[in-house]
Tab-separated table of C-alpha atoms and ligand atoms in Angstrom:
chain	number	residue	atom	x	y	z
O	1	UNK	CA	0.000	0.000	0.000
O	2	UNK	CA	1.298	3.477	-0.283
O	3	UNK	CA	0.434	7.046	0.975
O	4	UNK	CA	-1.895	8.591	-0.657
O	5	UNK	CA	-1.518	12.176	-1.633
O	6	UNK	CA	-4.343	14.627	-1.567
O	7	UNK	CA	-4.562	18.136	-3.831
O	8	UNK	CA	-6.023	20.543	-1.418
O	9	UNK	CA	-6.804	22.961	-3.949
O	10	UNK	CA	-8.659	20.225	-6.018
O	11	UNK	CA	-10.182	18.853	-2.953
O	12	UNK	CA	-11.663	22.314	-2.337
O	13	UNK	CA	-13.121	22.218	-6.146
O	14	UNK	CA	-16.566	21.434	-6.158
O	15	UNK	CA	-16.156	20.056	-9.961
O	16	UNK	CA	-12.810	17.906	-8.348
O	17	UNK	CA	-14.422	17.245	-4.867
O	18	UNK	CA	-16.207	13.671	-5.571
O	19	UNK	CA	-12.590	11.969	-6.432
O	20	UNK	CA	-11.022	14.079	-3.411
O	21	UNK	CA	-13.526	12.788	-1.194
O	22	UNK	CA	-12.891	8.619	-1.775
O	23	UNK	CA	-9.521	9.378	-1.629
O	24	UNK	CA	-9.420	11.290	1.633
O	25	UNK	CA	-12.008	8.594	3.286
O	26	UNK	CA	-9.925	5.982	1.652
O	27	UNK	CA	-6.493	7.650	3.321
O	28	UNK	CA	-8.076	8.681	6.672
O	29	UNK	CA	-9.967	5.103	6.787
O	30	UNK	CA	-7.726	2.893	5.737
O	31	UNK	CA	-3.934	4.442	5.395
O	32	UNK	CA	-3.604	6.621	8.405
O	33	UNK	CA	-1.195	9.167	6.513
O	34	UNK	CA	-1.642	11.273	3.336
O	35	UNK	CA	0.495	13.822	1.940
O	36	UNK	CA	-0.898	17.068	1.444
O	37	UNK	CA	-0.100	19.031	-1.940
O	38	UNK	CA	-0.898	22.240	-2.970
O	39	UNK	CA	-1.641	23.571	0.595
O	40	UNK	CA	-1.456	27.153	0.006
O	41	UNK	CA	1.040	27.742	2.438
O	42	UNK	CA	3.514	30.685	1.524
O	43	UNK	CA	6.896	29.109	0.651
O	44	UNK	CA	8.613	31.787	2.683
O	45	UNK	CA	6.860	31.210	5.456
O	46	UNK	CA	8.239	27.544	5.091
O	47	UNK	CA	11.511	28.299	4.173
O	48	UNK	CA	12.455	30.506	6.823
O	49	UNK	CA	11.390	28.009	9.406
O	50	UNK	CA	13.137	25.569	7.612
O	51	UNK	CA	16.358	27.616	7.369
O	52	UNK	CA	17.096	28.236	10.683
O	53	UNK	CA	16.451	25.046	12.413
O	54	UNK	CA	20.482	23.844	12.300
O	55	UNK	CA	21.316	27.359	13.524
O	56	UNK	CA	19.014	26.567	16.627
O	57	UNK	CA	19.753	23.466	17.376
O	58	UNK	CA	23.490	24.424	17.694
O	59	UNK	CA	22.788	26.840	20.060
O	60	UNK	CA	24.944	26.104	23.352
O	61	UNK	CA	23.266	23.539	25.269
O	62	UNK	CA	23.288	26.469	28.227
O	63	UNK	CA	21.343	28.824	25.786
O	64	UNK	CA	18.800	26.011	24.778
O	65	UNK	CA	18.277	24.918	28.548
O	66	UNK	CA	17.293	28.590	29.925
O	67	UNK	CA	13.899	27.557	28.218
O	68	UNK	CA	13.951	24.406	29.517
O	69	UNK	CA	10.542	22.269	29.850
O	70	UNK	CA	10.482	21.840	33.762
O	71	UNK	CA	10.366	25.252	33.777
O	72	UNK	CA	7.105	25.530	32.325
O	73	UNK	CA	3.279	24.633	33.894
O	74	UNK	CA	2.409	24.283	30.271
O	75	UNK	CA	4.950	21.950	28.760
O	76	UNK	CA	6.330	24.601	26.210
O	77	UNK	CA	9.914	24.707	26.278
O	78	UNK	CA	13.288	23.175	25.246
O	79	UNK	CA	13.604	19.249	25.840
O	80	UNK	CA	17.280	17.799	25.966
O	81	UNK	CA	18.705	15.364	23.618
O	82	UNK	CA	17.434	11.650	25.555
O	83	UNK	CA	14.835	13.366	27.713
O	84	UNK	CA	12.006	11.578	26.425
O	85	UNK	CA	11.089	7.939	26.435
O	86	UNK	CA	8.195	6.049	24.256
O	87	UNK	CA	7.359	2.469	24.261
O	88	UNK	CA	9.614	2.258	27.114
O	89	UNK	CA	12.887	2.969	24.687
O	90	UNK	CA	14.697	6.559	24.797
O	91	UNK	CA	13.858	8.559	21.641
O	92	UNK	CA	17.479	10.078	20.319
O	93	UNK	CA	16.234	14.014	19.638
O	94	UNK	CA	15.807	17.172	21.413
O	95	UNK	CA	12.883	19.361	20.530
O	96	UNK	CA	11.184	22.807	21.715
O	97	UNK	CA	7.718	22.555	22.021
O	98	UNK	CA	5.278	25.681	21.356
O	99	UNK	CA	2.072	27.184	21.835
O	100	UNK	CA	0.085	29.874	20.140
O	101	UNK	CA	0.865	32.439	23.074
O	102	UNK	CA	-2.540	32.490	25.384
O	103	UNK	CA	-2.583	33.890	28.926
O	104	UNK	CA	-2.283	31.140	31.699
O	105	UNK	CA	-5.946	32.031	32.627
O	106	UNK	CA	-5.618	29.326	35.827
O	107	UNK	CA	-3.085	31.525	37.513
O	108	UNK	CA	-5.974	34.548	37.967
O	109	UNK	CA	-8.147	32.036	38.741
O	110	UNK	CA	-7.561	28.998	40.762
O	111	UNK	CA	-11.216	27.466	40.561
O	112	UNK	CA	-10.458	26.393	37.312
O	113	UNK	CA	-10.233	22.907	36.112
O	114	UNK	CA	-6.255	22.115	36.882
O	115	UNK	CA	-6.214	21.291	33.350
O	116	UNK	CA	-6.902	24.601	32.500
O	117	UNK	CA	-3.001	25.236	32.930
O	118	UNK	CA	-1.718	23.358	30.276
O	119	UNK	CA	-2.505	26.770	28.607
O	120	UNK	CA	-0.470	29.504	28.739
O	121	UNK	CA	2.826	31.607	27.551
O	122	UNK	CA	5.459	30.384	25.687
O	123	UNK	CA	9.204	30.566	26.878
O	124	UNK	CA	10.936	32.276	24.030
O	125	UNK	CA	14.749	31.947	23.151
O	126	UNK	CA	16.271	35.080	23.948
O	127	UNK	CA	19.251	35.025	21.154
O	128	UNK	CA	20.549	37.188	18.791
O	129	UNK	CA	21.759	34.303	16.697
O	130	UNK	CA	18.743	33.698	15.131
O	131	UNK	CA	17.272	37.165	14.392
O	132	UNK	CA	13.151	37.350	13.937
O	133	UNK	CA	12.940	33.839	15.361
O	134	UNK	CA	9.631	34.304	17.398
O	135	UNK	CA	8.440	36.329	14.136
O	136	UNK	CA	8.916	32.698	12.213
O	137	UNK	CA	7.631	30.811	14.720
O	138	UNK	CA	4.498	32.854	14.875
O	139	UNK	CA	3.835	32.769	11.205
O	140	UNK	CA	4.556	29.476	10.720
O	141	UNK	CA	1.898	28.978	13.637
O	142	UNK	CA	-0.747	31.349	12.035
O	143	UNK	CA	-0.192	29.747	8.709
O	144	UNK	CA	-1.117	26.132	10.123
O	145	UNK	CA	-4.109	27.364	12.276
O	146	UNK	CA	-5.755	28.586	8.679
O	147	UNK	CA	-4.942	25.416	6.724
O	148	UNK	CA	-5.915	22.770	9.666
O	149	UNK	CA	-9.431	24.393	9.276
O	150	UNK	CA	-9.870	24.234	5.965
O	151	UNK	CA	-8.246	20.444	5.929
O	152	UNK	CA	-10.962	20.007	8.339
O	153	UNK	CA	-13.410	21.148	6.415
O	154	UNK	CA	-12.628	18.664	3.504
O	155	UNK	CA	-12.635	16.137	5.592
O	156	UNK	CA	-15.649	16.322	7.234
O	157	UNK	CA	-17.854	16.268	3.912
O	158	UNK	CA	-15.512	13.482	2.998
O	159	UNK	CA	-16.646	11.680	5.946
O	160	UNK	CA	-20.635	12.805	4.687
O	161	UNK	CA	-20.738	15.493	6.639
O	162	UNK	CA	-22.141	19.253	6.758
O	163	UNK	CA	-18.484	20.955	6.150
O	164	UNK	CA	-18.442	22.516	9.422
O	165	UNK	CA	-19.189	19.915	11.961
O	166	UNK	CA	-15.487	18.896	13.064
O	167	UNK	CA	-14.849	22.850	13.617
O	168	UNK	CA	-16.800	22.783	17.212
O	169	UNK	CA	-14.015	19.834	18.623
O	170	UNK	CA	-11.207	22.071	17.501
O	171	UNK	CA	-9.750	24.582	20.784
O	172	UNK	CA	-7.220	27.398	21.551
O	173	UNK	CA	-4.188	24.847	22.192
O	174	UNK	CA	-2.652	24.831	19.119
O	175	UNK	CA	1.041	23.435	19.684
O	176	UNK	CA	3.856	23.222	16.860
O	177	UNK	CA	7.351	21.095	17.803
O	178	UNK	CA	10.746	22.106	16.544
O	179	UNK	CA	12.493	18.781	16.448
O	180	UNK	CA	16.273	17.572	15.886
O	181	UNK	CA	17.132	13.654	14.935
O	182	UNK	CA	20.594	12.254	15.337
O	183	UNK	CA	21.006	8.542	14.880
O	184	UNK	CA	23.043	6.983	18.095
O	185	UNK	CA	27.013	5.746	16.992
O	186	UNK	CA	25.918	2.391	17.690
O	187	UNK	CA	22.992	2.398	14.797
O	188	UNK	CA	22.977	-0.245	12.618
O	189	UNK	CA	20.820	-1.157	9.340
O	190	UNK	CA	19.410	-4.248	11.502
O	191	UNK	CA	19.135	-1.824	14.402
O	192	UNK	CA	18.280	1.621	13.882
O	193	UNK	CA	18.236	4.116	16.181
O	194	UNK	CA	15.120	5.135	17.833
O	195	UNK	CA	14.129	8.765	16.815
O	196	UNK	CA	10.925	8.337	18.545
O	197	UNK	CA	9.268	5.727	19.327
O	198	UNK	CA	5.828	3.619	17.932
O	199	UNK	CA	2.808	6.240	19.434
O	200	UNK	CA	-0.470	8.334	18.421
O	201	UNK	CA	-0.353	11.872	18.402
O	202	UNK	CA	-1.834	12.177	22.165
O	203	UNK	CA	-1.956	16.239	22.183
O	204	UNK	CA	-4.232	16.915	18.204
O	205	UNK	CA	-7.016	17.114	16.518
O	206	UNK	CA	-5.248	16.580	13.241
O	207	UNK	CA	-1.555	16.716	12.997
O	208	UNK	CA	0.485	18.512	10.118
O	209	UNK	CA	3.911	17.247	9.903
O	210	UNK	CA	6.511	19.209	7.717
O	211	UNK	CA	9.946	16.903	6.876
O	212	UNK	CA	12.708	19.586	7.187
O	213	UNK	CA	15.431	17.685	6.597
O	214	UNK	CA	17.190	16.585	2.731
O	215	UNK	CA	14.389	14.659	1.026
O	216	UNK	CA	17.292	11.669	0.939
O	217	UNK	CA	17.061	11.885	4.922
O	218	UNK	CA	13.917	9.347	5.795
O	219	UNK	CA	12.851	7.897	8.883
O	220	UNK	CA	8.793	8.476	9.266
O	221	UNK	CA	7.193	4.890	9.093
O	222	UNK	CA	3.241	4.483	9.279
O	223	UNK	CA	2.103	1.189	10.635
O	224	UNK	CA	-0.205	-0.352	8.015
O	225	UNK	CA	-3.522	-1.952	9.284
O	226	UNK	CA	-1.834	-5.053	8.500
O	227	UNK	CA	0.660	-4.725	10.599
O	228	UNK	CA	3.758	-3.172	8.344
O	229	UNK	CA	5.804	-0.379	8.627
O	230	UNK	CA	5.421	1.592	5.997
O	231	UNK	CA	8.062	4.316	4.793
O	232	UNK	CA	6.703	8.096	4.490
O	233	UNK	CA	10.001	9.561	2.955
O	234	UNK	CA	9.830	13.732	2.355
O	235	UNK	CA	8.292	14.363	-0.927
O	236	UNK	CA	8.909	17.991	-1.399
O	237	UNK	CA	6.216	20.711	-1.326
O	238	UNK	CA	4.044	18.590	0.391
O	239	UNK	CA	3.143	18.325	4.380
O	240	UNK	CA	2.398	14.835	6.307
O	241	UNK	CA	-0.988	14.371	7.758
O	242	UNK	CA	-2.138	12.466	10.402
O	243	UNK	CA	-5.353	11.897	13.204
O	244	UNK	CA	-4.514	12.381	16.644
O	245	UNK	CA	-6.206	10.641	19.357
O	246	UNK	CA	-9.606	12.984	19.344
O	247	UNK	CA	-10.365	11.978	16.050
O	248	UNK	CA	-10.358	8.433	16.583
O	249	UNK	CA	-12.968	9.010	19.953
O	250	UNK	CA	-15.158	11.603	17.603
O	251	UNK	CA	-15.302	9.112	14.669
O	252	UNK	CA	-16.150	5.918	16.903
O	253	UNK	CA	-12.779	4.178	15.807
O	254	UNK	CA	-13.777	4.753	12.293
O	255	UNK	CA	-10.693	6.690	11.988
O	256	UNK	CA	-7.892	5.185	13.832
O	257	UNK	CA	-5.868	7.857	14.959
O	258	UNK	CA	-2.473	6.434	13.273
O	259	UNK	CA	0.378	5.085	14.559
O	260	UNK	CA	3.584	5.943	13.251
O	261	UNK	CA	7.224	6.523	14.596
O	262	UNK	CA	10.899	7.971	13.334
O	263	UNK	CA	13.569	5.211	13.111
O	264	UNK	CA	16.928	6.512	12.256
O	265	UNK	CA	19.898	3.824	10.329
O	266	UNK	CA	23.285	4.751	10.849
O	267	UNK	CA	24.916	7.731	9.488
O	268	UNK	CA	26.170	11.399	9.853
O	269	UNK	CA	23.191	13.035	9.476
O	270	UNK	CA	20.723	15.409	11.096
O	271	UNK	CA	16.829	15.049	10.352
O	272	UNK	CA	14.624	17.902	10.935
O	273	UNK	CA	10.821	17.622	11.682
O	274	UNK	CA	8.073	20.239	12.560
O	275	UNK	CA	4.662	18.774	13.202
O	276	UNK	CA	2.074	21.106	14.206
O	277	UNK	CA	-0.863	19.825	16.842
O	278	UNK	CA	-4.450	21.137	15.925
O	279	UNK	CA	-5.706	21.596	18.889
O	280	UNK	CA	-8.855	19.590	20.514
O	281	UNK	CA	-11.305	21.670	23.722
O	282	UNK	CA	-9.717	20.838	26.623
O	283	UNK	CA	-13.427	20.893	27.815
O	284	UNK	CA	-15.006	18.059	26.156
O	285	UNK	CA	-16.432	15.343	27.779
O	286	UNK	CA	-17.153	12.097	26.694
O	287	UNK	CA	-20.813	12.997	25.879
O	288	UNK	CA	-20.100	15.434	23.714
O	289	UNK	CA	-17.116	13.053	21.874
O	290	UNK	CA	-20.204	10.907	21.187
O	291	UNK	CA	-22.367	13.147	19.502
O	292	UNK	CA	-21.543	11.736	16.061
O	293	UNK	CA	-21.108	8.305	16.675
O	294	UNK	CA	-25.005	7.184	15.516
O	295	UNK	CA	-23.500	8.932	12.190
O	296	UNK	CA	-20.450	6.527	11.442
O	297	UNK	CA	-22.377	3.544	12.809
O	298	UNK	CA	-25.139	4.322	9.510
O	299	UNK	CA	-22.244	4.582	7.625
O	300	UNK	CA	-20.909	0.834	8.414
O	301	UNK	CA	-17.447	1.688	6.817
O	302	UNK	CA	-15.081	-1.216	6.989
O	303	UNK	CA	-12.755	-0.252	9.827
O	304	UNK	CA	-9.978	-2.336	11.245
O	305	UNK	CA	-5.839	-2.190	13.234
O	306	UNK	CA	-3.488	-3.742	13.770
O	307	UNK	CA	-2.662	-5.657	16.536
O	308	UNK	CA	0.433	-3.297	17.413
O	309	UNK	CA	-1.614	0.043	16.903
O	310	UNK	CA	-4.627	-1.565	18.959
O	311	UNK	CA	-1.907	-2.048	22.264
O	312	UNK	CA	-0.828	1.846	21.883
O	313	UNK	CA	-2.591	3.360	25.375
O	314	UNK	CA	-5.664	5.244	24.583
O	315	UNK	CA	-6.630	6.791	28.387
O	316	UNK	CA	-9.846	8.750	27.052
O	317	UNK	CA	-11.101	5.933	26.087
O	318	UNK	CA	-10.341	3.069	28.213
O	319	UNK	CA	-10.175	5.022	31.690
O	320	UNK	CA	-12.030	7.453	33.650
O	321	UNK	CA	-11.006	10.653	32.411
O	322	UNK	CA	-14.531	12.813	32.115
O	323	UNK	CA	-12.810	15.537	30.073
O	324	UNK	CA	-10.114	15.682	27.163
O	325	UNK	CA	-8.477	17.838	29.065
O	326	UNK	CA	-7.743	16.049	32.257
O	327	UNK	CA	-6.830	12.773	29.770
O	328	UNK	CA	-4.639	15.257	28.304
O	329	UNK	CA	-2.637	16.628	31.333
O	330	UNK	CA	-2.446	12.271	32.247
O	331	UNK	CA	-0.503	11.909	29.572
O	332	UNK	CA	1.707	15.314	29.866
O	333	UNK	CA	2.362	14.107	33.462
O	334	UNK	CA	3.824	10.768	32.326
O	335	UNK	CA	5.313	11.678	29.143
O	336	UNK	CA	7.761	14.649	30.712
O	337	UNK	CA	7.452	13.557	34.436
O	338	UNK	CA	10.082	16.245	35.963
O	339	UNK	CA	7.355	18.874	34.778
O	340	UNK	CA	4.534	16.624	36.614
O	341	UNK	CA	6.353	16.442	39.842
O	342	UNK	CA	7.214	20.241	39.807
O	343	UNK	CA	4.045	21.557	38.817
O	344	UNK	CA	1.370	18.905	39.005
O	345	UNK	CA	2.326	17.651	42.654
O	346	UNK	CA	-1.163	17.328	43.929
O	347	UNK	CA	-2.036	14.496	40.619
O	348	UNK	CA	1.372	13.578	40.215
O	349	UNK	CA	0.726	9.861	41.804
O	350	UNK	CA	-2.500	9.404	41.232
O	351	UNK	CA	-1.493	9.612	37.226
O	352	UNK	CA	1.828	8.141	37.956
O	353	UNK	CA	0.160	5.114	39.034
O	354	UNK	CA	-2.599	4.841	36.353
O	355	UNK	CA	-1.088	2.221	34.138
P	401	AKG	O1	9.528	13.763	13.278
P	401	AKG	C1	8.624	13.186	12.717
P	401	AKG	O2	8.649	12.941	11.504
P	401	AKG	C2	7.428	12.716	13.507
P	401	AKG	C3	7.328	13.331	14.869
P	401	AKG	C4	6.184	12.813	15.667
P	401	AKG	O3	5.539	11.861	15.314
P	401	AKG	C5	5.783	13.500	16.920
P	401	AKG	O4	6.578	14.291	17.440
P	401	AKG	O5	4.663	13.247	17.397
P	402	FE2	FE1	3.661	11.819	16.316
C-alpha cells in the first residue's frame, strides 16, 4: 500500500471534490497518513522556518536549557537530547515545544479545572543568533491554524458530513514542535536508532507534519492496518498528515488515529521535523465526543488495526477521564514527568500510578 496524496486545492473544487472525497475517506480510513499538496502555504513562510532550524539546534546547550521544559506549567519549552522515552525505549532528539501564546488564565483564577493550565505563555529563546525567530515561529503557527481548518473542512464532507461539523471539537491549544534527529554511533541497518518511538499523536485534533530535513534523509514509518511499517520519505512541497487521538474518539474508531514513529539507520546526518498539533477543547467530555457516533455507525465503513496500533494506550477511552483535558494533562504528566512532579504535585501519583 502506499500514501496517498491529496490536492487541497482540487479537494476544495466542487467540480474535483467527488474523487477528493474517496480518496481522503480511503487515506483517513484505511492508510492513516496522506500527503498534502498544494496547501497554500507561503513558501517563505516555510523556508524561513526551515532555514534556521540547524542554527538553533546548535545553540549552546546552556542557551537552549534557559527555556527548559520543567520550567514551564504548560509543557512549552526546550527538551534535551534523551529526555524523552516512548514504548519504554529513549527517543534520540531534542525538541522545543510551542504554543500559540494564550494567557495562563488558571493563575488569575484557581477554581479552574487544573487542566486549564496546560494553557499559557510560551518561553521564548532570547538570542541574537537567530534574528526574527519568534516572528517565524508565529507565522509558521498562524499559517497552520488557517490550513488545519480548511483540511478540516474537507474532511468532514468526505466523511458525509455538513463541512463545518469537526470545527466545534477544535480549541485554543494549538502546539507546533521544533524537532532535531541524530542517529546513536551504535545504529545499525538491523538496528536503527530510535528517533521516537511507535505512538499516536496524544496532544491533536489533526496533525500537520513538515519533513525539514534533505528529502534523501527518511525515517517516518506508518504502521499499516496489516501490521507493516510503511516508509513516508519527504516528498517535497508537500506536508504529512495524520489523526490524533480525538479523532479516533469523535469518529467511533472509524478513523484510527495512526500510529507511526521515526527510526533513524546509521549515518552522519541530522533530520529535521516540525509537526504542528491542531488543537482539541480541553473541555469536552465524553458525551459530547459521542455526539456523532449514531453517524459513522449508519455509515458501516469497513474499519480495522493492527494488533500493534490496537496495544498503543488510549486513556480517554479506556479510563475514567470525564474531560479531554484532564486525559490530556495524564498523559503530559507521564510523558515529561520532571514537569509533573514540579508543577502537578497534587495528581502527580494518582497519574503516575494509572497504568
Ligand atoms: O519527526 C517526525 O517525523 C514525527 C514526529 C512525531 O511523530 C511526533 O513528534 O509526534
Ligand atoms: Fe507523532
Amino acid at each position: 500500500m502506499s500514501i496517498p496524496t491529496i490536492d487541497l486545492r482540487k479537494a476544495e473544487d466542487p467540480f474535483y471534490c467527488t474523487q477528493s472525497q474517496e480518496n481522503i475517506r480511503h487515506a483517513l480510513i484505511e492508510v492513516g497518513f496522506l500527503y498534502l499538496s498544494n496547501h497554500g502555504i507561503d513558501e517563505a513562510v516555510i523556508q524561513d522556518l526551515v532555514a534556521i532550524l540547524p542554527t538553533l539546534f546548535a545553540l549552546p546547550d546552556k542557551a537552549k536549557e534557559s527555556v527548559a521544559l520543567v520550567q514551564s506549567p504548560h509543557f512549552l519549552g526546550y527538551s534535551k537530547f534523551g529526555a524523552e522515552i516512548t514504548a519504554r525505549v529513549q527517543d534520540q532528539r531534542e525538541q522545543f515545544e510551542i504554543a500559540n501564546d494564550l494567557p495562563d488564565k488558571r493563575r488569575l483564577d484557581p477554581a479552574l479545572p487544573l487542566y486549564t493550565m496546560l494553557q499559557g505563555p510560551n518561553q521564548w529563546l532570547k538570542t541574537n543568533a537567530i534574528p526574527r525567530y519568534r516572528d517565524m515561529v508565529e507565522s509558521y503557527i498562524t499559517a497552520m491554524q488557517d490550513l488545519a481548518l480548511r483540511f478540516v473542512r474537507v474532511v468532514a464532507e468526505a466523511l458525509g458530513l455538513p463541512a463545518a461539523s469537526l470545527f466545534s471539537f477544535t480549541g485554543p491549544g494549538d502546539r507546533l514542535k521544533l524537532v532535531h534527529y541524530k542517529p546513536s554511533p551504535e545504529a545499525t541497518f538491523d538496528a536503527p536508532s530510535q528517533g521516537v518511538g511507535p505512538h499516536k499523536d496524544s496532544s491533536g485534533w489533526m496533525t500537520f507534519l513538515l519533513q525539514a530535513s534533505d528529502p534523501t534523509i527518511k525515517g517516518l514509518q506508518v504502521l499499516s492496518k496489516d501490521g507493516a511499517w510503511l516508509d513516508v520519505p519527504p516528498i517535497p512541497g508537500t506536508l504529512v498528515v495524520n489523526m490524533g487521538q480525538a479523532f479516533e474518539v469523535v469518529t467511533n474508531g472509524v478513523c484510527k488515529a495512526t500510529t507511526h514513529r521515526v527510526l533513524l539507520p546509521p549515518g552522519e546526518y541530522d533530520r529535521y521535523s516540525v509537526p504542528f498539533f491542531q488543537g482539541v477543547r480541553p473541555d469536552l467530555t465524553k458525551q459530547d465526543l459521542k455526539t456523532l457516533w449514531e453517524h459513522f455507525d449508519r455509515k458501516r465503513w469497513n474499519t480495522r488495526e493492527s494488533e500493534e496500533g490496537r496495544r498503543i494506550d488510549s486513556p480517554f477511552l479506556r479510563r475514567k477521564y470525564e474531560t479531554w483535558g484532564e486525559a490530556q494533562l495524564r498523559t503530559k504528566v507521564r510523558s515529561h514527568r520532571d514537569v509533573g512532579k514540579r508543577h502537578y504535585a497534587e495528581v502527580f501519583e494518582k497519574y503516575i500510578g494509572d497504568d
